[in-house]
mmCIF file of C-alpha atoms and ligand atoms in Angstrom:
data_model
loop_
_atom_site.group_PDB
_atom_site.id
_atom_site.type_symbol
_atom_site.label_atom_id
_atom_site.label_comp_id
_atom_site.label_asym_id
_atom_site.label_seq_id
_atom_site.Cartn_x
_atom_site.Cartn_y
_atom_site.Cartn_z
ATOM 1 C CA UNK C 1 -22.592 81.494 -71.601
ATOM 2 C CA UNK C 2 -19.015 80.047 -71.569
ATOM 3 C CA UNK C 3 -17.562 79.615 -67.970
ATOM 4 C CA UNK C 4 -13.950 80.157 -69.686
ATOM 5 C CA UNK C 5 -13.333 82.154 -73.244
ATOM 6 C CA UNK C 6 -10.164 82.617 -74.915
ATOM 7 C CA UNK C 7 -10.264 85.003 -77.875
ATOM 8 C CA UNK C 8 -7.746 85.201 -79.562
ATOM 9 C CA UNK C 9 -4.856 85.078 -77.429
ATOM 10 C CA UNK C 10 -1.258 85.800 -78.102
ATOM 11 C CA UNK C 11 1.624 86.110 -75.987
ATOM 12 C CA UNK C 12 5.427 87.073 -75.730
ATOM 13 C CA UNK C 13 7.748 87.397 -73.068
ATOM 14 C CA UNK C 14 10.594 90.252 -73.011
ATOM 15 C CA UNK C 15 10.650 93.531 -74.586
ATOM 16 C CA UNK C 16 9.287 94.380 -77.894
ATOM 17 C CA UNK C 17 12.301 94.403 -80.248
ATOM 18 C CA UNK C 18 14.765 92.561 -77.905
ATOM 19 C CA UNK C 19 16.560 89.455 -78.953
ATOM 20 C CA UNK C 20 15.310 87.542 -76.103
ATOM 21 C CA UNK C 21 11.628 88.286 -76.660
ATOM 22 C CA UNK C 22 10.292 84.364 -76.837
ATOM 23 C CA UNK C 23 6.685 84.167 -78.666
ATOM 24 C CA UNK C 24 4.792 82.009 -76.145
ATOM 25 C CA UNK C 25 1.342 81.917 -77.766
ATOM 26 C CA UNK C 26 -0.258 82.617 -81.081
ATOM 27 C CA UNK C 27 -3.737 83.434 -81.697
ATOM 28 C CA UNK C 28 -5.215 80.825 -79.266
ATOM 29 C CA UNK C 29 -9.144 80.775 -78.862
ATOM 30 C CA UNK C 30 -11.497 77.838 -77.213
ATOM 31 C CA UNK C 31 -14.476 78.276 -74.809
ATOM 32 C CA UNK C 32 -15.288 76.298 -71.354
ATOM 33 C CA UNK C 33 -18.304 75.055 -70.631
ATOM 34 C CA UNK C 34 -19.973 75.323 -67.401
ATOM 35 C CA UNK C 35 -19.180 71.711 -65.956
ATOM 36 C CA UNK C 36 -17.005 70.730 -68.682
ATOM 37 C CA UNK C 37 -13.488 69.700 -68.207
ATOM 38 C CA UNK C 38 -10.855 70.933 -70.710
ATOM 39 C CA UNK C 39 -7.308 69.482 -70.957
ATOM 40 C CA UNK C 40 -4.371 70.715 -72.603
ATOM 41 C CA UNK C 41 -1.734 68.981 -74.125
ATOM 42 C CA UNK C 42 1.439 69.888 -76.233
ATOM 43 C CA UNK C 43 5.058 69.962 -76.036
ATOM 44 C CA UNK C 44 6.644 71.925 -73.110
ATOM 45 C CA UNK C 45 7.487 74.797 -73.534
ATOM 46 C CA UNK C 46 4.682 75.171 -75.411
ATOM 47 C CA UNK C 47 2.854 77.794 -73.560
ATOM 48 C CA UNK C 48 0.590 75.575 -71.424
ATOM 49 C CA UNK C 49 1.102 77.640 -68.081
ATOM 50 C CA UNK C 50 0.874 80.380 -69.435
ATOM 51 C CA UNK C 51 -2.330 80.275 -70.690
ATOM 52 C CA UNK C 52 -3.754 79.184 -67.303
ATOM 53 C CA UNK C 53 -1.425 82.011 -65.589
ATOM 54 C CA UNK C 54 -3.715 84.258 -68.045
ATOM 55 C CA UNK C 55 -7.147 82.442 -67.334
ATOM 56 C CA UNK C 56 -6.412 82.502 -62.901
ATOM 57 C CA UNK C 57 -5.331 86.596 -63.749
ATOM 58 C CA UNK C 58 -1.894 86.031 -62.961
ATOM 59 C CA UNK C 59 -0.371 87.623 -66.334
ATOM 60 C CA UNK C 60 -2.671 89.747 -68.899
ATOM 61 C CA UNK C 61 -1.919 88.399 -72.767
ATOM 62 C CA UNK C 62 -0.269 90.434 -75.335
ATOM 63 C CA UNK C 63 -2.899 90.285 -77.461
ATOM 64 C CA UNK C 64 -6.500 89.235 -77.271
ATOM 65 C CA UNK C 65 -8.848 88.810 -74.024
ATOM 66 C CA UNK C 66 -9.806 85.944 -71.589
ATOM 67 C CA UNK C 67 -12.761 85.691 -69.422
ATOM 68 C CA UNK C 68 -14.876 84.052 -66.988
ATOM 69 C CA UNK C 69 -18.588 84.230 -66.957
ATOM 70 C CA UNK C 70 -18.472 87.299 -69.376
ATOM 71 C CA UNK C 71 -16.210 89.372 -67.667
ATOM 72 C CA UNK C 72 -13.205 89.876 -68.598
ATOM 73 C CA UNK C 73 -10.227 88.324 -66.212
ATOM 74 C CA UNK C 74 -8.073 91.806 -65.462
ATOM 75 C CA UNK C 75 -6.728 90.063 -61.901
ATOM 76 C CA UNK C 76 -7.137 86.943 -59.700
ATOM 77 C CA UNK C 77 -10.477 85.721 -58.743
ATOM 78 C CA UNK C 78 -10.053 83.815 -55.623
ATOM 79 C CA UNK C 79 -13.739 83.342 -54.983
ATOM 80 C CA UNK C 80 -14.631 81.957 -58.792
ATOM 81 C CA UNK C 81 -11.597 80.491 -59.650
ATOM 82 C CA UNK C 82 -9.684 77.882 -57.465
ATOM 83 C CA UNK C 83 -5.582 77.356 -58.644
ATOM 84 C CA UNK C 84 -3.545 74.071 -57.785
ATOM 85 C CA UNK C 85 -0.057 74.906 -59.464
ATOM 86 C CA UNK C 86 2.477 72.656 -60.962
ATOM 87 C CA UNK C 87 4.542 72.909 -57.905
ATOM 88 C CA UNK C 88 2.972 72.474 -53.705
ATOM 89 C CA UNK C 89 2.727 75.588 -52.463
ATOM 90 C CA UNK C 90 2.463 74.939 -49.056
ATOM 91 C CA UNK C 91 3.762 77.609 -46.437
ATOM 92 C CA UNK C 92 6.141 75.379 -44.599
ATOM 93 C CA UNK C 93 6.150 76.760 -41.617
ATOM 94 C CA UNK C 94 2.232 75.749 -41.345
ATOM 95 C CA UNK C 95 1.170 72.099 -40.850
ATOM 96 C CA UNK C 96 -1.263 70.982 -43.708
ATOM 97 C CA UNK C 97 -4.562 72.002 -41.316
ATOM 98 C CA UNK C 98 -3.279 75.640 -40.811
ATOM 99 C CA UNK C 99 -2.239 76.068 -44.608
ATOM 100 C CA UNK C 100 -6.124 75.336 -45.044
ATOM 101 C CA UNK C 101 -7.119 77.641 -41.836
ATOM 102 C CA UNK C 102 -5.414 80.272 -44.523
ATOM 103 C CA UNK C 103 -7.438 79.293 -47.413
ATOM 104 C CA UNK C 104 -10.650 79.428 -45.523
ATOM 105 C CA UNK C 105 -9.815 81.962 -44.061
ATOM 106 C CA UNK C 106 -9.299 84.381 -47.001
ATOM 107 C CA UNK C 107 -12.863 83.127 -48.454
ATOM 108 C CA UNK C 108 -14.296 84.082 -45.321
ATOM 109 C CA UNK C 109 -15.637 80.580 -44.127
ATOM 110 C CA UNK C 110 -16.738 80.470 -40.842
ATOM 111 C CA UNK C 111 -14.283 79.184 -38.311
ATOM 112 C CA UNK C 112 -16.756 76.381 -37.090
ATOM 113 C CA UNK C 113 -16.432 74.921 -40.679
ATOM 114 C CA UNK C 114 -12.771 74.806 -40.971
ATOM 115 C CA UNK C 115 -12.210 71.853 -39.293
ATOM 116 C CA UNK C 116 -15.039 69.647 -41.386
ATOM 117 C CA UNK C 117 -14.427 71.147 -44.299
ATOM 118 C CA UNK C 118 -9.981 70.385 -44.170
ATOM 119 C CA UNK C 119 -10.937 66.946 -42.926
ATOM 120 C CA UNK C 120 -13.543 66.403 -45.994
ATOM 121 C CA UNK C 121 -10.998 68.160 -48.446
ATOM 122 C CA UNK C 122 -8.283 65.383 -46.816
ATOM 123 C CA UNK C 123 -10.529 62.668 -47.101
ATOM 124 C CA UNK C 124 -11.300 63.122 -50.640
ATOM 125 C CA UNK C 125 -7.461 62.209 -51.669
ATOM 126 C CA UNK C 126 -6.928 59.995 -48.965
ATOM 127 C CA UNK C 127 -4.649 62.352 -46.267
ATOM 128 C CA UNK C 128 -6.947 62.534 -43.521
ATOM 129 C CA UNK C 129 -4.478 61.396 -40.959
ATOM 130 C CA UNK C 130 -1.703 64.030 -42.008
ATOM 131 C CA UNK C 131 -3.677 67.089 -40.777
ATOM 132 C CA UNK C 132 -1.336 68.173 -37.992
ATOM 133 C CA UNK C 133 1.801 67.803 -39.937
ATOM 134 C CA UNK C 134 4.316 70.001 -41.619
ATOM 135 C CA UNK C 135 5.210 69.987 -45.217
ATOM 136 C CA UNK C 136 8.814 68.596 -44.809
ATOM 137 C CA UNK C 137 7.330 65.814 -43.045
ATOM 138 C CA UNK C 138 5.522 64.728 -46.199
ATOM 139 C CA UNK C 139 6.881 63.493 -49.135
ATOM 140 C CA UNK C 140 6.338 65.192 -52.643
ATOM 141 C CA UNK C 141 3.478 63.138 -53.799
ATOM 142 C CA UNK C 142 1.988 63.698 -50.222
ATOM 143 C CA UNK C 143 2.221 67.641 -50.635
ATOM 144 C CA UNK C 144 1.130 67.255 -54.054
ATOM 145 C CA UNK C 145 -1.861 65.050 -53.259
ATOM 146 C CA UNK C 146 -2.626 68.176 -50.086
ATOM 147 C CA UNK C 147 -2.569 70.797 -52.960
ATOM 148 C CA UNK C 148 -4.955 69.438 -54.959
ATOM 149 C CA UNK C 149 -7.091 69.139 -52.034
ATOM 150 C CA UNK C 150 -6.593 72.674 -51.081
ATOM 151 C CA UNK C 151 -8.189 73.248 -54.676
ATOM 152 C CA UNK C 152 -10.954 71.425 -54.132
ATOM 153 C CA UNK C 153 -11.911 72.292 -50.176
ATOM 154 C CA UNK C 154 -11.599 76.247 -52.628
ATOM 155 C CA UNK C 155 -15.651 74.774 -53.317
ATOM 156 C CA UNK C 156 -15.301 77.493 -56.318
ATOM 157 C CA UNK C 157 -17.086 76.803 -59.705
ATOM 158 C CA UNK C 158 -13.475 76.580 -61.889
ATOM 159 C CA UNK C 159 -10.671 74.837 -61.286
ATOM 160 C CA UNK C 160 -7.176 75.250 -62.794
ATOM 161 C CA UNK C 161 -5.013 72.162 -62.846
ATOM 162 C CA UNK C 162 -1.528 72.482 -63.929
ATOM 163 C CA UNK C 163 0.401 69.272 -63.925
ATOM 164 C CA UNK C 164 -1.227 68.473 -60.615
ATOM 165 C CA UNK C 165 -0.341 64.715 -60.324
ATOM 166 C CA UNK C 166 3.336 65.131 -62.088
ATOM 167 C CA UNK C 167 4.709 64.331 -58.847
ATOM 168 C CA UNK C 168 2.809 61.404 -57.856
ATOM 169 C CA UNK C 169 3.558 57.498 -58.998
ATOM 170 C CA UNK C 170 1.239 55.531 -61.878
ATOM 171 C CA UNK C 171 -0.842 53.984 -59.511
ATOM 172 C CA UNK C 172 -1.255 57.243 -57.287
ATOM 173 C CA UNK C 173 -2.092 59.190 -60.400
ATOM 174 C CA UNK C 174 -5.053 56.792 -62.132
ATOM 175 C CA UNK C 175 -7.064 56.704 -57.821
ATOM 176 C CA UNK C 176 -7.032 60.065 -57.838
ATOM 177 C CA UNK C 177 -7.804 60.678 -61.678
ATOM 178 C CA UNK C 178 -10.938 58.147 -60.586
ATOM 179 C CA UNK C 179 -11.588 60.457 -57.986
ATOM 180 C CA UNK C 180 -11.456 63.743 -59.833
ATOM 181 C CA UNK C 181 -13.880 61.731 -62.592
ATOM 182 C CA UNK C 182 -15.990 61.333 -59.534
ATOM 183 C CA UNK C 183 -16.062 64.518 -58.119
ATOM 184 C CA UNK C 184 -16.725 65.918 -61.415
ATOM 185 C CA UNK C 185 -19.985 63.512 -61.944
ATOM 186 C CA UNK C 186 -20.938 65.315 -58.608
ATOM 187 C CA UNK C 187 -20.229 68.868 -58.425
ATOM 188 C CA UNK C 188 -20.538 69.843 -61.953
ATOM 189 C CA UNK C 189 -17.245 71.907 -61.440
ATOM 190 C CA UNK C 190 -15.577 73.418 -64.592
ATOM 191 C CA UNK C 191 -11.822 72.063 -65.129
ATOM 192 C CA UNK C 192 -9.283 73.281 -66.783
ATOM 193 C CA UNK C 193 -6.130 70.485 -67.135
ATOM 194 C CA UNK C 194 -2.737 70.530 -68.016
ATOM 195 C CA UNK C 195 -1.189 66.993 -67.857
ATOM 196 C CA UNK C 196 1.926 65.437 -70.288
ATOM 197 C CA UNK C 197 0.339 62.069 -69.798
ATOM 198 C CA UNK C 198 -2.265 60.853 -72.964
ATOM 199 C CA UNK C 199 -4.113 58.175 -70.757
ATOM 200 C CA UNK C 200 -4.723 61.291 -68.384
ATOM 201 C CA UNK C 201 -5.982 62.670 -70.757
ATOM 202 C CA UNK C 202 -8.447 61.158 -72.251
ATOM 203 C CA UNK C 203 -9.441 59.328 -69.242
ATOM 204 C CA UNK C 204 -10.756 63.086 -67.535
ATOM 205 C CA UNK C 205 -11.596 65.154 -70.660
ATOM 206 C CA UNK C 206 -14.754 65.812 -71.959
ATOM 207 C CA UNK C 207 -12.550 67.828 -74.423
ATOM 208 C CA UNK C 208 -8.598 68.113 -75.482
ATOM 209 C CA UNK C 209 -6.575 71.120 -76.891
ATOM 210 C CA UNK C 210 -3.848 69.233 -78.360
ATOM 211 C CA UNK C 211 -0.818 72.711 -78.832
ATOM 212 C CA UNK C 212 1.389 72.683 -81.347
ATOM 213 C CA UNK C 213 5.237 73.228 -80.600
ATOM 214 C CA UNK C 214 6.008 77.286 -79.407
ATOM 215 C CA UNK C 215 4.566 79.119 -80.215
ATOM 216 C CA UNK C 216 1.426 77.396 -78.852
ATOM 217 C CA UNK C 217 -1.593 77.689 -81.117
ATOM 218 C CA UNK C 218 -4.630 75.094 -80.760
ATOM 219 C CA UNK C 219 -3.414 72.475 -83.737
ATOM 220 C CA UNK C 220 -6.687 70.205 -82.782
ATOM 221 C CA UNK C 221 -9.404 69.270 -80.944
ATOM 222 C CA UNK C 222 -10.364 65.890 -79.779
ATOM 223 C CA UNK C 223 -13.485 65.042 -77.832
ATOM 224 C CA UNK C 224 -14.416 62.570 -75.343
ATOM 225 C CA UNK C 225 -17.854 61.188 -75.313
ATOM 226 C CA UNK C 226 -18.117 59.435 -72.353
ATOM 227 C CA UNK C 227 -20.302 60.575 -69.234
ATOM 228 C CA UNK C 228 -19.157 61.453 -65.428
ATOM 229 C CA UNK C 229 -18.025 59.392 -63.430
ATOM 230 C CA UNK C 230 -15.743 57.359 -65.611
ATOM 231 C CA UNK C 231 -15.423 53.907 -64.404
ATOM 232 C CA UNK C 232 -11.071 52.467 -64.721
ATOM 233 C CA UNK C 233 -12.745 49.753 -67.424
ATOM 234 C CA UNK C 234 -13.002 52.609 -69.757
ATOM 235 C CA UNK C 235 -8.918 52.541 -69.892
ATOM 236 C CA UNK C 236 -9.660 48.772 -71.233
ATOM 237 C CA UNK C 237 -11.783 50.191 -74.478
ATOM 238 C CA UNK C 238 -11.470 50.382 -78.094
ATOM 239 C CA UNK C 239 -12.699 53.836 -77.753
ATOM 240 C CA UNK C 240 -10.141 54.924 -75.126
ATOM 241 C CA UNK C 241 -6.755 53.373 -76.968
ATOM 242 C CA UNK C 242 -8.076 55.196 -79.989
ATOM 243 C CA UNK C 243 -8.669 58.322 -78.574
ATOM 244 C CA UNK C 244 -5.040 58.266 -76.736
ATOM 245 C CA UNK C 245 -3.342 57.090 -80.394
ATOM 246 C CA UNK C 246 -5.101 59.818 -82.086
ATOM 247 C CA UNK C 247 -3.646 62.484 -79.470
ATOM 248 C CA UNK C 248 -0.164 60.605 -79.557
ATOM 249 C CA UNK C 249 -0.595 61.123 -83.789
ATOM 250 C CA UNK C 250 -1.215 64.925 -82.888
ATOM 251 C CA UNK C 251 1.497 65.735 -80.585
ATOM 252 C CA UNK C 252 4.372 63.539 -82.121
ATOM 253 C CA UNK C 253 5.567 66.242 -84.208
ATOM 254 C CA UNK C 254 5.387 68.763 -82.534
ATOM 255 C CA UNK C 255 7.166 67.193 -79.600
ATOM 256 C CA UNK C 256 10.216 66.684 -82.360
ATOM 257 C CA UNK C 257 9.827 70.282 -83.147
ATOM 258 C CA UNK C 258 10.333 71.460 -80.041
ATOM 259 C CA UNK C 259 13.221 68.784 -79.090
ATOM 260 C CA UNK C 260 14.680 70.070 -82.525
ATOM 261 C CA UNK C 261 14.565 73.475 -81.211
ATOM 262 C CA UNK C 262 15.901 73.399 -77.822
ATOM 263 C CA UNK C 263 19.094 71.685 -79.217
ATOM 264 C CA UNK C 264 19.544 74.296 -81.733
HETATM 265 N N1 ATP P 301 8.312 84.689 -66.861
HETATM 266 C C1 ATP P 301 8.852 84.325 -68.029
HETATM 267 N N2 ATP P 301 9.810 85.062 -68.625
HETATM 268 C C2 ATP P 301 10.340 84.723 -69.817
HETATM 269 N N3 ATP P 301 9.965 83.627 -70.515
HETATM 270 C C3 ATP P 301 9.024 82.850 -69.973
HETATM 271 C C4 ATP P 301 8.407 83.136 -68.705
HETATM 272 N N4 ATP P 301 7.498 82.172 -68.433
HETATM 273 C C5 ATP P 301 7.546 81.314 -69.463
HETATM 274 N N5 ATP P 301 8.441 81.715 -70.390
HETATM 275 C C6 ATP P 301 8.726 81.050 -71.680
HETATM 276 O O1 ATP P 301 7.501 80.882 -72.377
HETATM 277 C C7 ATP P 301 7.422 79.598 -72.970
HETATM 278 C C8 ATP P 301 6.202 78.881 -72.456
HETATM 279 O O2 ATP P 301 6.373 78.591 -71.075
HETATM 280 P P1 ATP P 301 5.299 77.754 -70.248
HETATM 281 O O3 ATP P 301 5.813 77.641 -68.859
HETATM 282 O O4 ATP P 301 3.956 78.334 -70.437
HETATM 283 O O5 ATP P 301 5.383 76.324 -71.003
HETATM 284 P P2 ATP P 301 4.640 74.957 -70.652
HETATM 285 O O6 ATP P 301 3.917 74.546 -71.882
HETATM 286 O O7 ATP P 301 3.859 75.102 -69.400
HETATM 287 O O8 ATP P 301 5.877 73.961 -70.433
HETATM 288 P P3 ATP P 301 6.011 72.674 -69.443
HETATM 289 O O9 ATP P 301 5.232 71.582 -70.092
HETATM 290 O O10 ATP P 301 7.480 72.400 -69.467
HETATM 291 O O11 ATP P 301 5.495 73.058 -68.088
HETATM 292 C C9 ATP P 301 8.740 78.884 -72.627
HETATM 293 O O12 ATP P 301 9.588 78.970 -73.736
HETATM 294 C C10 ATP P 301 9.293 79.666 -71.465
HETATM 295 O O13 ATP P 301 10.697 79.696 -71.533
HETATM 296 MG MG1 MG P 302 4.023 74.254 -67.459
#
């Protein structure tokens, strides 16, 4: 069974009739496998978010259904499905150990395991020694880097990744890409991934949704063949310029149709 389905999904925001309605989606459909990890690409604006917004239960589609293990996705599933949004959503009033006494909290972890398991979720993207501090003490990549590893301390089977190292620098980005490879190779966790960045890309997928311009629809799919963890070498392959030429080739277009469009 699919750990993700999409059938036939369509979306628009406003009212029915209105000028202002926007079509965000159109008729988009792709499964998840269990363990698999699924990135989408495409233009912004293109309906990325809100397609995850509609697999973590945060908006119900227009048309068409979404669910998770066979049942259909009517609201938020904290204990299946894990969230680490395009923005850090830290409470700032918190420092980064109590944000995760929250978390842990609300999946009803014992409080003997907080500590071990915020220190192991810290370790894993390399802010171990920023537990007691607050958010404005941090800079953005910092937060960033502390959101994903509020995603990952979740321990659910799926993870929803929008954008989640946009805020972080080159370098920053491909360590903890390695590390997300690596985790992967390990836990078996199904990922869903929205990045902007083709070398992301390709370097995580097993598979790619490239979206055409808005309204999204799934223009092609482009598969990765290369096992858990990925070593950085594979950036140095044939295989893995290829693969990122073919998805530039995809989304070129559609990146000038939706340019074209937000001047008009
Ligand atoms: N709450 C909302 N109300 C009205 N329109 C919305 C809302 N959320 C998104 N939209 C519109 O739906 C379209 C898709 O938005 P979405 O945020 O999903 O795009 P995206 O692909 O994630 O873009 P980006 O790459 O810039 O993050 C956009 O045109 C946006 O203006
Ligand atoms: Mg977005």
């Amino acid at each position: 069974m699919a750990a993700i389905s999409v059938r036939a999904v369509s979306h628009s925001f406003g009212l029915p009739g209105k000028q202002n309605r926007i079509a965000a989606l159109k008729n988009v459909s792709f499964d998840v496998a269990p363990g698999e990890f699924v990135t989408i690409l495409g233009p912004s604006g293109c309906g990325k978010s809100t397609l995850l917004n509609m697999v973590g239960g945060l908006l119900s589609p227009s048309e068409g259904a979404v669910q998770v293990d066979g049942t259909p996705v009517l609201q938020p599933l904290p204990e299946r499905i894990a969230y680490v949004f395009q923005e850090s959503t830290l409470f700032p009033w918190y420092t980064v150990e109590e944000n995760f006494a929250i978390l842990l909290r609300c999946r009803d972890v014992p409080r003997s395991e907080w500590r071990t398991r915020t220190l192991a979720a810290l370790t894993s993207v390399g802010m171990q020694d920023f537990a007691g501090h607050y958010p404005k003490q941090l800079s953005v990549g910092m937060r960033q880097r502390i959101n994903l590893a509020r995603g990952i301390a979740s321990d659910t089977d799926i993870l929803l990744m929008d954008e989640p190292f946009a805020a972080l620098d080159e370098q920053s980005r491909m360590v903890l890409g390695e590390d997300l490879s690596a985790l992967l190779g390990r836990t078996g966790k199904t990922i869903l991934f929205v990045t902007h960045s083709l070398a992301e890309a390709v370097f995580l997928s097993d598979r790619i949704l490239v979206l055409s311009a808005r309204p999204g629809r799934v223009k092609a799919t482009v598969a990765v063949n290369e096992p858990h963890p990925r070593p950085p070498d594979f950036m140095l392959t044939s295989d893995f310029s290829e693969l990122r030429n073919q998805c530039y080739a995809l989304l070129r277009d559609e990146i000038r149709l939706a340019m074209a469009e937000a001047v008009a």
